[in-house]
mmCIF file of C-alpha atoms in Angstrom:
data_model
loop_
_atom_site.group_PDB
_atom_site.id
_atom_site.type_symbol
_atom_site.label_atom_id
_atom_site.label_comp_id
_atom_site.label_asym_id
_atom_site.label_seq_id
_atom_site.Cartn_x
_atom_site.Cartn_y
_atom_site.Cartn_z
ATOM 1 C CA MET A 1 62.732 121.035 129.260
ATOM 2 C CA THR A 2 62.183 121.934 132.886
ATOM 3 C CA GLN A 3 64.091 124.975 134.111
ATOM 4 C CA PRO A 4 66.366 124.493 137.125
ATOM 5 C CA GLN A 5 65.525 126.247 140.371
ATOM 6 C CA THR A 6 67.950 129.051 141.225
ATOM 7 C CA LEU A 7 69.781 128.316 144.463
ATOM 8 C CA PRO A 8 72.208 130.854 145.920
ATOM 9 C CA LEU A 9 75.457 129.417 147.296
ATOM 10 C CA ALA A 10 77.572 131.425 149.720
ATOM 11 C CA ALA A 11 81.065 132.470 148.712
ATOM 12 C CA VAL A 12 83.877 130.281 149.995
ATOM 13 C CA TYR A 13 87.553 131.043 150.474
ATOM 14 C CA GLU A 14 89.936 129.310 148.099
ATOM 15 C CA GLY A 15 91.400 126.167 149.720
ATOM 16 C CA THR A 16 88.886 126.014 152.579
ATOM 17 C CA THR A 17 86.061 123.544 153.149
ATOM 18 C CA TRP A 18 82.746 124.406 151.531
ATOM 19 C CA GLU A 19 79.754 123.240 153.572
ATOM 20 C CA GLY A 20 78.113 121.440 150.636
ATOM 21 C CA ILE A 21 74.351 121.002 150.270
ATOM 22 C CA ASN A 22 72.980 119.033 153.214
ATOM 23 C CA SER A 23 69.991 117.336 151.612
ATOM 24 C CA VAL A 24 68.045 117.424 148.355
ATOM 25 C CA THR A 25 64.762 115.532 148.006
ATOM 26 C CA LEU A 26 63.433 115.146 144.482
ATOM 27 C CA GLU A 27 59.759 114.532 143.793
ATOM 28 C CA ARG A 28 57.611 114.104 140.710
ATOM 29 C CA PRO A 29 54.907 116.778 140.151
ATOM 30 C CA ALA A 30 52.354 114.469 141.813
ATOM 31 C CA GLY A 31 54.451 114.542 144.997
ATOM 32 C CA THR A 32 55.836 111.016 144.715
ATOM 33 C CA PRO A 33 59.594 110.559 145.230
ATOM 34 C CA LEU A 34 61.792 110.444 142.150
ATOM 35 C CA ASN A 35 63.557 107.091 142.453
ATOM 36 C CA LEU A 36 67.294 107.681 142.028
ATOM 37 C CA THR A 37 68.342 104.027 142.328
ATOM 38 C CA SER A 38 69.653 103.892 138.749
ATOM 39 C CA ALA A 39 70.014 107.643 138.289
ATOM 40 C CA GLN A 40 73.143 109.774 138.112
ATOM 41 C CA PRO A 41 73.031 113.123 139.934
ATOM 42 C CA ARG A 42 75.872 115.420 138.897
ATOM 43 C CA MET A 43 77.022 118.895 139.911
ATOM 44 C CA THR A 44 79.162 120.743 137.387
ATOM 45 C CA TYR A 45 81.036 124.040 137.821
ATOM 46 C CA TYR A 46 81.812 126.269 134.835
ATOM 47 C CA THR A 47 83.846 129.457 134.541
ATOM 48 C CA VAL A 48 81.362 132.330 134.214
ATOM 49 C CA GLY A 49 81.527 133.869 130.767
ATOM 50 C CA GLU A 50 83.386 130.921 129.236
ATOM 51 C CA ARG A 51 81.025 128.009 129.880
ATOM 52 C CA ARG A 52 84.125 125.862 130.324
ATOM 53 C CA GLU A 53 83.797 122.876 132.694
ATOM 54 C CA ARG A 54 86.056 123.231 135.713
ATOM 55 C CA LEU A 55 84.741 120.607 138.161
ATOM 56 C CA ASN A 56 82.364 117.637 138.039
ATOM 57 C CA LEU A 57 80.944 116.058 141.178
ATOM 58 C CA ALA A 58 79.085 112.739 140.956
ATOM 59 C CA VAL A 59 78.007 109.863 143.187
ATOM 60 C CA GLY A 60 81.133 108.555 144.891
ATOM 61 C CA ALA A 61 83.019 111.745 144.017
ATOM 62 C CA GLY A 62 81.432 114.498 146.129
ATOM 63 C CA ILE A 63 77.773 113.441 145.930
ATOM 64 C CA GLN A 64 76.140 110.846 148.181
ATOM 65 C CA LEU A 65 72.798 109.111 147.684
ATOM 66 C CA THR A 66 71.282 109.009 151.172
ATOM 67 C CA ASN A 67 67.917 107.456 150.195
ATOM 68 C CA ALA A 68 67.949 106.592 146.488
ATOM 69 C CA ALA A 69 64.426 105.124 146.403
ATOM 70 C CA GLY A 70 63.130 108.192 148.274
ATOM 71 C CA GLY A 71 64.856 110.623 145.887
ATOM 72 C CA VAL A 72 67.315 111.981 148.475
ATOM 73 C CA PHE A 73 70.963 112.907 147.932
ATOM 74 C CA ARG A 74 73.466 115.419 149.270
ATOM 75 C CA VAL A 75 76.570 117.232 148.100
ATOM 76 C CA LEU A 76 79.268 116.516 150.679
ATOM 77 C CA PRO A 77 81.303 119.202 152.451
ATOM 78 C CA GLN A 78 84.631 119.448 150.641
ATOM 79 C CA VAL A 79 87.453 121.668 149.485
ATOM 80 C CA LEU A 80 86.566 122.730 145.954
ATOM 81 C CA PRO A 81 89.693 122.520 143.776
ATOM 82 C CA LEU A 82 88.906 125.792 142.029
ATOM 83 C CA ALA A 83 90.968 128.953 141.648
ATOM 84 C CA ALA A 84 89.538 132.221 142.925
ATOM 85 C CA GLY A 85 86.825 133.515 140.599
ATOM 86 C CA LEU A 86 83.115 133.452 139.851
ATOM 87 C CA TYR A 87 81.593 130.148 138.754
ATOM 88 C CA TYR A 88 78.256 129.092 137.314
ATOM 89 C CA TRP A 89 77.162 125.684 138.576
ATOM 90 C CA GLU A 90 74.280 123.327 137.908
ATOM 91 C CA ILE A 91 72.927 120.113 139.348
ATOM 92 C CA ILE A 92 71.300 117.751 136.875
ATOM 93 C CA VAL A 93 70.070 114.190 137.235
ATOM 94 C CA THR A 94 70.253 111.692 134.395
ATOM 95 C CA LEU A 95 67.551 109.070 134.914
ATOM 96 C CA SER A 96 67.898 105.415 133.880
ATOM 97 C CA THR A 97 65.621 106.230 130.910
ATOM 98 C CA GLY A 98 68.202 108.739 129.651
ATOM 99 C CA GLU A 99 65.966 111.674 130.608
ATOM 100 C CA ILE A 100 68.004 114.639 131.881
ATOM 101 C CA VAL A 101 66.346 116.608 134.666
ATOM 102 C CA PRO A 102 67.850 120.011 135.601
ATOM 103 C CA ILE A 103 67.450 120.531 139.350
ATOM 104 C CA PHE A 104 69.344 123.603 140.579
ATOM 105 C CA ALA A 105 71.643 126.249 139.119
ATOM 106 C CA GLY A 106 73.351 129.405 140.299
ATOM 107 C CA THR A 107 76.685 131.086 140.828
ATOM 108 C CA GLN A 108 79.278 130.767 143.544
ATOM 109 C CA GLU A 109 82.296 132.920 144.213
ATOM 110 C CA ILE A 110 85.603 131.413 145.257
ATOM 111 C CA THR A 111 87.518 134.190 147.032
ATOM 112 C CA ARG A 112 91.198 134.507 147.911
ATOM 113 C CA ILE A 113 91.793 134.565 151.658
ATOM 114 C CA GLY A 114 92.114 138.135 152.834
ATOM 115 C CA ILE A 115 89.920 139.517 150.035
ATOM 116 C CA ALA A 116 86.332 139.631 151.226
ATOM 117 C CA SER A 117 83.607 139.883 148.609
#
């Protein structure tokens, strides 16, 4: 299985709008776009240390396909409904063939207002 690329995400204050991820373009190793027309990109947040799902974002619910045939999507700016804490997250794409492709992974801190990290 392909390993996801580590992508750092800035901390965000609890209850405020996170800027999202503006644009992701997926390509095959040969440089051709990965057609996402029948694919399902998903971003999942887990509590660090527990590996317990806390939030799932998908197309129509926080993720937008901006050019499916060209392999382009984005994670929309939004208020993440997560309590203050440290979260592990990952973005995977499930292709129409059933193949699961890990794209990005990392951690993100949700901080209480008034407590800078």
